[in-house]
PDB file of C-alpha atoms and ligand atoms in Angstrom:
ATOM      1  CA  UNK A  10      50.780  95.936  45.078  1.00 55.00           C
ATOM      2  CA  UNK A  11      49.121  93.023  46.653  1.00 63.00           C
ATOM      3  CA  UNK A  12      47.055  92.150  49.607  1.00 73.00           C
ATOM      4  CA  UNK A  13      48.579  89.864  52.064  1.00 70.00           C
ATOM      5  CA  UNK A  14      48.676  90.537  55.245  1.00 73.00           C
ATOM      6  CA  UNK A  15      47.188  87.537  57.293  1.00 72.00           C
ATOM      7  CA  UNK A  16      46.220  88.119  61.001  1.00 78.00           C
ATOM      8  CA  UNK A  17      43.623  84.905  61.323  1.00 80.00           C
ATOM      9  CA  UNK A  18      42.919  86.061  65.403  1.00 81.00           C
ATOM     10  CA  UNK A  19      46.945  85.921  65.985  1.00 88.00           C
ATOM     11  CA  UNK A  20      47.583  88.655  67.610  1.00 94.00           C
ATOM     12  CA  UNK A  21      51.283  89.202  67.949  1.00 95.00           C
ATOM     13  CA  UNK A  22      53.469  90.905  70.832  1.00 97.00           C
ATOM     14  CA  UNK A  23      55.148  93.966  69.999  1.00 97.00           C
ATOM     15  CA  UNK A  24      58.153  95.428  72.274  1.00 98.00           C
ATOM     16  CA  UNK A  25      59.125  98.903  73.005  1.00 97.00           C
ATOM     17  CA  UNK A  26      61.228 100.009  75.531  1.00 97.00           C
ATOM     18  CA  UNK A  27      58.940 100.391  78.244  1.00 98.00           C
ATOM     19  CA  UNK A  28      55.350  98.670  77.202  1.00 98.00           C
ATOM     20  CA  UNK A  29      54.396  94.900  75.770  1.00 98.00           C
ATOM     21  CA  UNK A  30      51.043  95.315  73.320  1.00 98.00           C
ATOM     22  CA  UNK A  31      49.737  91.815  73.373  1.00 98.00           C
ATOM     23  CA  UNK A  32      46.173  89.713  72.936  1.00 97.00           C
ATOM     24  CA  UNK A  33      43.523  90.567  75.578  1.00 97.00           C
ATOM     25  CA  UNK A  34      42.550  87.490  77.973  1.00 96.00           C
ATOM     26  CA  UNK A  35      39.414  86.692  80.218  1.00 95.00           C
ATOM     27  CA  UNK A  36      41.776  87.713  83.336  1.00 95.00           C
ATOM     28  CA  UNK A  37      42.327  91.403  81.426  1.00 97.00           C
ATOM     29  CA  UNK A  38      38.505  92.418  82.311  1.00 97.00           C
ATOM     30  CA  UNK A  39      39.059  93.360  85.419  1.00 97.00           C
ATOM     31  CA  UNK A  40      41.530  96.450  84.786  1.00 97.00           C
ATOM     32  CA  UNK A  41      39.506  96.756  81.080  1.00 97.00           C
ATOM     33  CA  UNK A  42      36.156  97.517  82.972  1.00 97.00           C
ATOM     34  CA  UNK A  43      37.956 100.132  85.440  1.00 97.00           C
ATOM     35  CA  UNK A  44      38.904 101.803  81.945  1.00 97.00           C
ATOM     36  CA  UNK A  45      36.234 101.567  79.813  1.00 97.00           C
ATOM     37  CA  UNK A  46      33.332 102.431  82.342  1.00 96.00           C
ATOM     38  CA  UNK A  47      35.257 105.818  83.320  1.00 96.00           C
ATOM     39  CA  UNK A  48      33.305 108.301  81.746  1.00 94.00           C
ATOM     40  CA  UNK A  49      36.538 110.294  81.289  1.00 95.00           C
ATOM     41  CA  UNK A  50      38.084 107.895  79.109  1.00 96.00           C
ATOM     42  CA  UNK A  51      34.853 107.095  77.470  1.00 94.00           C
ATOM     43  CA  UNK A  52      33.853 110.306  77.113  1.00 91.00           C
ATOM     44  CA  UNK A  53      35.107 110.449  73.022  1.00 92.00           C
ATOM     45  CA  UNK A  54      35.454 106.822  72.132  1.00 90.00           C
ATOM     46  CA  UNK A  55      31.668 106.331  70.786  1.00 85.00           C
ATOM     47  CA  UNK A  56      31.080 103.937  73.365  1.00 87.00           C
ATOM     48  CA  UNK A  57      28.852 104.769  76.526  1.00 88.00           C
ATOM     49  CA  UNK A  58      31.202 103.619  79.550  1.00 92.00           C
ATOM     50  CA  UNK A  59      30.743 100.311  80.171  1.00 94.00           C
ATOM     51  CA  UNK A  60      28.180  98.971  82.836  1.00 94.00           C
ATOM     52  CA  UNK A  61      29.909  95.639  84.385  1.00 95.00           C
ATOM     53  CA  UNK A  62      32.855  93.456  83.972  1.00 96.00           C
ATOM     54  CA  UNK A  63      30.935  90.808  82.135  1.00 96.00           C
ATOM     55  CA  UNK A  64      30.228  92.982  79.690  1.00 96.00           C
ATOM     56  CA  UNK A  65      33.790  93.831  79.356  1.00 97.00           C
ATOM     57  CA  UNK A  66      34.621  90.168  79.229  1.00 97.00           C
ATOM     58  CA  UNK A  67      32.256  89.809  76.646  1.00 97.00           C
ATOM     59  CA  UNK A  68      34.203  92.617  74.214  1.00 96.00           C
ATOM     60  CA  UNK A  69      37.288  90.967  74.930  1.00 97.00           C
ATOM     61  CA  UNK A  70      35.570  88.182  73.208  1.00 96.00           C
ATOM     62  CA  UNK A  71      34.231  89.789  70.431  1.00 96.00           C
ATOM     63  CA  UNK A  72      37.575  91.682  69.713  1.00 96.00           C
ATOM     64  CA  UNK A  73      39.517  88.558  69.710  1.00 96.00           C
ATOM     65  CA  UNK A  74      37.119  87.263  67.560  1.00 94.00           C
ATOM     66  CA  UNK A  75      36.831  89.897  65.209  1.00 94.00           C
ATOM     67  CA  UNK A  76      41.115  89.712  64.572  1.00 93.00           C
ATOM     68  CA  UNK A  77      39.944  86.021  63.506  1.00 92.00           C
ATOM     69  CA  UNK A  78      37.642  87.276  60.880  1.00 89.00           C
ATOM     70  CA  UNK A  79      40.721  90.276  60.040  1.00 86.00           C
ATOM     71  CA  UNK A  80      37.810  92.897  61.042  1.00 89.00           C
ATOM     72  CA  UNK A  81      39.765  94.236  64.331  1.00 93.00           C
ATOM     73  CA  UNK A  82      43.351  93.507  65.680  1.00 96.00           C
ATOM     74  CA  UNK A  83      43.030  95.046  69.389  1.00 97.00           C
ATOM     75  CA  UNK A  84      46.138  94.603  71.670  1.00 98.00           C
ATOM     76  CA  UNK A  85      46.301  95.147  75.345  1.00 98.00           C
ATOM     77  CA  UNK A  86      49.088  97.428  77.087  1.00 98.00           C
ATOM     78  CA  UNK A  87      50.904  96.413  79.963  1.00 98.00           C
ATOM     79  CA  UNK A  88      54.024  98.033  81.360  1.00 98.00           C
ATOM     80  CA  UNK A  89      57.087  95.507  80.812  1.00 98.00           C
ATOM     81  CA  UNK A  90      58.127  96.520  84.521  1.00 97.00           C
ATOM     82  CA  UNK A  91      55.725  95.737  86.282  1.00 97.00           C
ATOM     83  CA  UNK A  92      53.210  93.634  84.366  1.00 97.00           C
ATOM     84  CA  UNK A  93      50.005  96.573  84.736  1.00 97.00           C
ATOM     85  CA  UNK A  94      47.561  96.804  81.738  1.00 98.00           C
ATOM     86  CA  UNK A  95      46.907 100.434  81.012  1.00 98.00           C
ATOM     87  CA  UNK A  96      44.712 100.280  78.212  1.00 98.00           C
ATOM     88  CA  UNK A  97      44.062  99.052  74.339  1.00 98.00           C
ATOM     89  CA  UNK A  98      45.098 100.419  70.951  1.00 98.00           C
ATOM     90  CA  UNK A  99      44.562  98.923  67.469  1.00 98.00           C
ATOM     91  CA  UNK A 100      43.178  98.802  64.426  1.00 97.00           C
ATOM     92  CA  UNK A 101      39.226  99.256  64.383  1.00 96.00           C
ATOM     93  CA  UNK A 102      39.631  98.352  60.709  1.00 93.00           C
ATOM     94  CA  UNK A 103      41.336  97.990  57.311  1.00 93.00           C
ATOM     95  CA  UNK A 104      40.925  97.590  53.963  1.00 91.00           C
ATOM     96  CA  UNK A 105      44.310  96.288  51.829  1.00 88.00           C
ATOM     97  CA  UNK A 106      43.319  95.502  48.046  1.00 88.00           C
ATOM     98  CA  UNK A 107      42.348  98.591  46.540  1.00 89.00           C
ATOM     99  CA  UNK A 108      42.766 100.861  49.815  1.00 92.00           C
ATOM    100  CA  UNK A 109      45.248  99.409  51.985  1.00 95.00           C
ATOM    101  CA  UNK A 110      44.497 101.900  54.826  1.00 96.00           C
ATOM    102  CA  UNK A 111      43.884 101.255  58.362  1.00 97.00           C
ATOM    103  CA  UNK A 112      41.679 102.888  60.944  1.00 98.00           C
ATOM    104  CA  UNK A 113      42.971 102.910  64.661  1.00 98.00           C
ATOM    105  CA  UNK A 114      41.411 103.628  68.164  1.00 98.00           C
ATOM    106  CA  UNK A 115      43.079 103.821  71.615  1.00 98.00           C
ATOM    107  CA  UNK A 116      42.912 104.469  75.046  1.00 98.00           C
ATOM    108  CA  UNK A 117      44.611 104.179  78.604  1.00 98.00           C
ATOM    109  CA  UNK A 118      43.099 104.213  82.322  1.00 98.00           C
ATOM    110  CA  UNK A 119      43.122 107.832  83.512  1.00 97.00           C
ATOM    111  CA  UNK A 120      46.441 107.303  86.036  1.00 97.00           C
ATOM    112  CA  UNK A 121      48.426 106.937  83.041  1.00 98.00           C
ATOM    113  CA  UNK A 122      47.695 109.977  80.723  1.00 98.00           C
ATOM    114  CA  UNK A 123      50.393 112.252  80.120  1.00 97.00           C
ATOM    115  CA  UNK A 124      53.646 109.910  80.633  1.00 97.00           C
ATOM    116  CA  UNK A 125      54.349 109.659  76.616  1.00 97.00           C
ATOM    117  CA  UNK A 126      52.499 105.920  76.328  1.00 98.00           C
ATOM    118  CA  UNK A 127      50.657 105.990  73.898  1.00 98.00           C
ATOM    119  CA  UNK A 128      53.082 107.720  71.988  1.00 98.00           C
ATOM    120  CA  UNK A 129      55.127 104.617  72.149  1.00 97.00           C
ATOM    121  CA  UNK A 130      52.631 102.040  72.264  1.00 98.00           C
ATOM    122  CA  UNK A 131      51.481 103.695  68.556  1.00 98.00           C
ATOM    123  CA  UNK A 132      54.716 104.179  67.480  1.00 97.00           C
ATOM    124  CA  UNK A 133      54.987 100.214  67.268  1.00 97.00           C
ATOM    125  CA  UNK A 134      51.459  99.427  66.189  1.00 98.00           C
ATOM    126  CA  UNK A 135      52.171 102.182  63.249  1.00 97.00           C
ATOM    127  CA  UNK A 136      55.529 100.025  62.507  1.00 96.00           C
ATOM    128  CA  UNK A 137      53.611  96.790  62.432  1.00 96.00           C
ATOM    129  CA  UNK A 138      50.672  98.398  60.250  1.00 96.00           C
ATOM    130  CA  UNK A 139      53.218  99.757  57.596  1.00 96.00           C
ATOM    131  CA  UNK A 140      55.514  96.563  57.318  1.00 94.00           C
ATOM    132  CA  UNK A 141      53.465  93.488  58.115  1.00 93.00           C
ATOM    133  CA  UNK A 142      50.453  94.478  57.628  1.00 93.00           C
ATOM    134  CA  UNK A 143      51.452  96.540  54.466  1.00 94.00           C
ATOM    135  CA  UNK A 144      49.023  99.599  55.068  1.00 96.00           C
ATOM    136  CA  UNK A 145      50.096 102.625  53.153  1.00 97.00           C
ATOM    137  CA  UNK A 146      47.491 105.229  55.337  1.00 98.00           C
ATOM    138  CA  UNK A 147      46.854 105.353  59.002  1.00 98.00           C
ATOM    139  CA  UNK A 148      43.705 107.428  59.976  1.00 98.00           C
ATOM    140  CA  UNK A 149      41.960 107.954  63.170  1.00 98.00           C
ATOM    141  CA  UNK A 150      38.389 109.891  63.505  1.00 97.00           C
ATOM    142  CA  UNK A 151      38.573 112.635  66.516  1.00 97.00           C
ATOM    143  CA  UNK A 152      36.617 114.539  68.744  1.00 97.00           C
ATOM    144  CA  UNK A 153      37.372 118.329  68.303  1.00 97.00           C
ATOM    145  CA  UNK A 154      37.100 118.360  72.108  1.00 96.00           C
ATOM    146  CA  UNK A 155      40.149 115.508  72.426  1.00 97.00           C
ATOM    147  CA  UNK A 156      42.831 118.272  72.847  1.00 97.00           C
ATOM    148  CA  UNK A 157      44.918 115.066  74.360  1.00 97.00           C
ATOM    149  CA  UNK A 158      44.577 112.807  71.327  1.00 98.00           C
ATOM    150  CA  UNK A 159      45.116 115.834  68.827  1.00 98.00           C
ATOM    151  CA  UNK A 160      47.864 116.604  70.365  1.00 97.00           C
ATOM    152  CA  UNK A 161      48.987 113.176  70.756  1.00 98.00           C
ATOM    153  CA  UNK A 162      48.420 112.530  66.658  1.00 98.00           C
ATOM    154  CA  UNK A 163      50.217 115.625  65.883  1.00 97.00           C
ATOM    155  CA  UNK A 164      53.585 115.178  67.557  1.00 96.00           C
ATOM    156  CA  UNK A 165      53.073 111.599  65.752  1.00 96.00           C
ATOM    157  CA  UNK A 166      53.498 113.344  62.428  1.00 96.00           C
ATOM    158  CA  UNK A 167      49.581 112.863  61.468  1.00 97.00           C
ATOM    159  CA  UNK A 168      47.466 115.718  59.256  1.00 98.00           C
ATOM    160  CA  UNK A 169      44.294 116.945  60.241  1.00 98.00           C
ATOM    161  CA  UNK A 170      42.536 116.656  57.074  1.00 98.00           C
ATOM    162  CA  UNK A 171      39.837 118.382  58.658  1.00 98.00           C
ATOM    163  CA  UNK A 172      36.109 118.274  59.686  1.00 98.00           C
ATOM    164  CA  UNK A 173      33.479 115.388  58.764  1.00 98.00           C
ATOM    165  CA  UNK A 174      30.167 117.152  59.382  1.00 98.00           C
ATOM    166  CA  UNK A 175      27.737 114.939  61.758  1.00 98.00           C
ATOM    167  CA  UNK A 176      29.918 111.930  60.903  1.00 96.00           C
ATOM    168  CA  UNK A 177      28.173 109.406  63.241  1.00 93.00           C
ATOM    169  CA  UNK A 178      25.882 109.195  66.553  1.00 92.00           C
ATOM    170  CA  UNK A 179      27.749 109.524  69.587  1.00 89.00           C
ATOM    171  CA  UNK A 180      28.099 106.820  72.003  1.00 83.00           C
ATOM    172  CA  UNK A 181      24.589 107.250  73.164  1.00 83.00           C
ATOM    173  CA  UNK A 182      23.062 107.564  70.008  1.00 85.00           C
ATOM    174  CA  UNK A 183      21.140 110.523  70.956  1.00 88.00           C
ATOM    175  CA  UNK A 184      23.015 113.451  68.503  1.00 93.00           C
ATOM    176  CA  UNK A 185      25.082 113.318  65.454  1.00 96.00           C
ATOM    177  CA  UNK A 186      28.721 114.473  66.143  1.00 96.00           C
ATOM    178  CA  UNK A 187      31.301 116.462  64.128  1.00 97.00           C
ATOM    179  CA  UNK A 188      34.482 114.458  64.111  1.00 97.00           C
ATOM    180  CA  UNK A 189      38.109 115.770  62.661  1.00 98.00           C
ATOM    181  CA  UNK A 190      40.171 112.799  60.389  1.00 98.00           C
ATOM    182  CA  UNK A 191      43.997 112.309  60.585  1.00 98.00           C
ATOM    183  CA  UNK A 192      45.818 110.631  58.724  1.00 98.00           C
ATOM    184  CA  UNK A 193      49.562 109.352  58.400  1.00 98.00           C
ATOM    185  CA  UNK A 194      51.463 108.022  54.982  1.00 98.00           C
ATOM    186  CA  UNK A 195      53.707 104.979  55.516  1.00 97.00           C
ATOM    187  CA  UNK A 196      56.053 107.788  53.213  1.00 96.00           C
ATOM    188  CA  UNK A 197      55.717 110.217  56.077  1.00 96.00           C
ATOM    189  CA  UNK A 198      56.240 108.072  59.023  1.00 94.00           C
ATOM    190  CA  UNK A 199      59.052 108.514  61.371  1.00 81.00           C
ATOM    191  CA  UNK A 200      59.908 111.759  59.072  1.00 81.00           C
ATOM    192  CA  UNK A 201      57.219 114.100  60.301  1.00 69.00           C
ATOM    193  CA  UNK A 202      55.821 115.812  63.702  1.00 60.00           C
ATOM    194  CA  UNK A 203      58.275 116.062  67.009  1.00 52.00           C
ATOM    195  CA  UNK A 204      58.918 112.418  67.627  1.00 46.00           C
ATOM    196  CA  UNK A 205      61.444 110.051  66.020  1.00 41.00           C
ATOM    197  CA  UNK A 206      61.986 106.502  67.425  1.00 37.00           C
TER     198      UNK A 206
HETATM  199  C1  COA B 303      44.420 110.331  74.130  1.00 62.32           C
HETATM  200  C2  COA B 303      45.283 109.559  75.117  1.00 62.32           C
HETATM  201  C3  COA B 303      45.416 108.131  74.651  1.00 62.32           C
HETATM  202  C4  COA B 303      46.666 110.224  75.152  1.00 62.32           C
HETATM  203  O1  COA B 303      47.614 109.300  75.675  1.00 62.32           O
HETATM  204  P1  COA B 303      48.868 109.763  76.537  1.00 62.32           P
HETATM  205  O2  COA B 303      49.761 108.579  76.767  1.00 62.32           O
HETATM  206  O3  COA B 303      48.413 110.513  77.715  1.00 62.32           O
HETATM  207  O4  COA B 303      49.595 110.732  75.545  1.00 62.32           O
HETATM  208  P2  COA B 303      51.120 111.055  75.619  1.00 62.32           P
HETATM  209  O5  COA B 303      51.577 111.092  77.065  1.00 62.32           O
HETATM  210  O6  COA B 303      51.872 110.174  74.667  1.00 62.32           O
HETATM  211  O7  COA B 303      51.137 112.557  75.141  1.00 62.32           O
HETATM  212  C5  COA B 303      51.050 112.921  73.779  1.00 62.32           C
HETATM  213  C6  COA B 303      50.910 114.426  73.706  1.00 62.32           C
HETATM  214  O8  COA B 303      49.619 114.813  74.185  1.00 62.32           O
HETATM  215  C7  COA B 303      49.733 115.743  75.260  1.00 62.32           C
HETATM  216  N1  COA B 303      48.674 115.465  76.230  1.00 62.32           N
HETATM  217  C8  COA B 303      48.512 114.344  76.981  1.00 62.32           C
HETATM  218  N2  COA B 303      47.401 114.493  77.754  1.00 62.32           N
HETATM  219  C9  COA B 303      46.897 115.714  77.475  1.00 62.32           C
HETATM  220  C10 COA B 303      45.754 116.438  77.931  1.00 62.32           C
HETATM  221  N3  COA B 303      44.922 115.911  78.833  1.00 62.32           N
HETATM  222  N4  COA B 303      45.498 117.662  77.413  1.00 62.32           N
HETATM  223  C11 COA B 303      46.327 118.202  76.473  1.00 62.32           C
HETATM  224  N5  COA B 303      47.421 117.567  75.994  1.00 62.32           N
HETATM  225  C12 COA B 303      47.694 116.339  76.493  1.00 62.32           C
HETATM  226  C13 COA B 303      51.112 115.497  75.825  1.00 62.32           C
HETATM  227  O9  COA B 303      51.622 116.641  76.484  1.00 62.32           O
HETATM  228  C14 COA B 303      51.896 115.189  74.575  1.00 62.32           C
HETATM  229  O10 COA B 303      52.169 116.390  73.883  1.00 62.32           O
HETATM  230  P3  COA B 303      53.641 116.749  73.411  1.00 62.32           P
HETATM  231  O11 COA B 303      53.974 115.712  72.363  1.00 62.32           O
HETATM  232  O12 COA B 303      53.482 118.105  72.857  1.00 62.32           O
HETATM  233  O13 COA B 303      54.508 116.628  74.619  1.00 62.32           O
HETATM  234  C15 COA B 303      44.660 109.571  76.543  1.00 62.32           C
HETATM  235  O14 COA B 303      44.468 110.906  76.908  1.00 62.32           O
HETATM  236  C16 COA B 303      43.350 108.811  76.622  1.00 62.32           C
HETATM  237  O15 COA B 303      43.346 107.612  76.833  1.00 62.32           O
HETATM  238  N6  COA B 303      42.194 109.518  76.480  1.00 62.32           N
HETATM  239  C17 COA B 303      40.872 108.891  76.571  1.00 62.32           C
HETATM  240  C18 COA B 303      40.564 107.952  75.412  1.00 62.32           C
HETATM  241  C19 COA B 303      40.548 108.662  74.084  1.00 62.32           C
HETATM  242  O16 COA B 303      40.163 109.805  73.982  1.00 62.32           O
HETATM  243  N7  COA B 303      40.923 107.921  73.035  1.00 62.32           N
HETATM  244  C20 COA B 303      40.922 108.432  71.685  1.00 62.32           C
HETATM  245  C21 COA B 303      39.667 108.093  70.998  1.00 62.32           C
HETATM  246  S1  COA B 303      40.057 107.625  69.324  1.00 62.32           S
END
């Protein structure tokens, strides 16, 4: 197998039924910073919740940037309907010669937990990392607290491979934290957990 996937900071659109996942802009800070400084939705993503917009505009930047350098691929979410970002998901990194795994991270603004997005918003990224991007493992790093994303991973098929003892600081860099890993096999996708296209 070879490595070939080429993002070079162009992020493309992927459709679902409901949701577009597309590049981040300057104009998406506004709805990023209600998100990202919520201390609910912050509360397990590493990150203390963000203190201003600018400083949301300025990790717009640096995500966008990073998908140039192939470190990150972040897309936004926005409801086809109505044109509403509800959050991010993507790839925090990956490795393809010798690995070709990916790491992912997500979240969506508080009002829309519970209504099966980001079941379908990964559901496509997952289809993009497998066949474009040619990942054979998916894994995501969890919060034995984040009953919502386990349960989320699960009924996406994914293994809990179990605990990583003091894995990293949390957000605030104050205490080491115990974090579960998941993963999903490109063989396993669409074929395991509750959900199927
Ligand atoms: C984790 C998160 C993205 C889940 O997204 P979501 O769109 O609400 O999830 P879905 O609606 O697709 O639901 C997936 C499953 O999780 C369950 N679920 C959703 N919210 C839940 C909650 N608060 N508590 C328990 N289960 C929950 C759903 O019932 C569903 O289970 P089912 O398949 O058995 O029906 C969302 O809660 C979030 O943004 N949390 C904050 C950020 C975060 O923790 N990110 C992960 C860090 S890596």
């Amino acid at each position: 197998m070879k490595a070939t996937y080429l993002c070079r900071g162009n992020i493309p659109v992927l459709e679902t039924p409901r949701l577009m996942l597309r590049k981040m802009e300057q104009e998406d800070a506004a709805p990023m910073f209600r998100f990202w400084s919520d201390p609910e939705v912050a509360k397990y993503m590493n990150v203390p919740p963000f203190a201003s917009e600018d400083e949301t505009r300025e990790m717009i930047n640096l995500l966008n940037a990073l998908s140039e350098t192939e470190d990150t691929i972040r897309w936004g979410i926005e409801i086809k309907e109505n044109g509403s970002l509800i959050g991010s998901c993507g790839f925090n990194a990956w490795q393809l010669s010798g690995a070709y795994r990916g790491e992912i991270g997500y979240e969506l603004g508080q009002e829309y937990w519970g209504k099966g997005y980001m079941r379908e918003a990964l559901q496509a990224m997952f289809e993009f990392g497998y066949e474009t991007m040619g990942l054979n493992r998916i894994e995501a790093l969890i919060y034995p607290q984040n009953s919502a994303s386990i349960r989320l991973l699960a009924g996406l098929g994914f293994s809990n491979e179990g605990l990583l003892r003091e894995y990293q600081q949390d957000g605030d860099g104050e205490r080491f934290v115990d974090l579960y890993i998941f993963s999903l096999l490109k063989r396993e996708f669409g074929t395991k957990g509750r959900v199927q296209g």
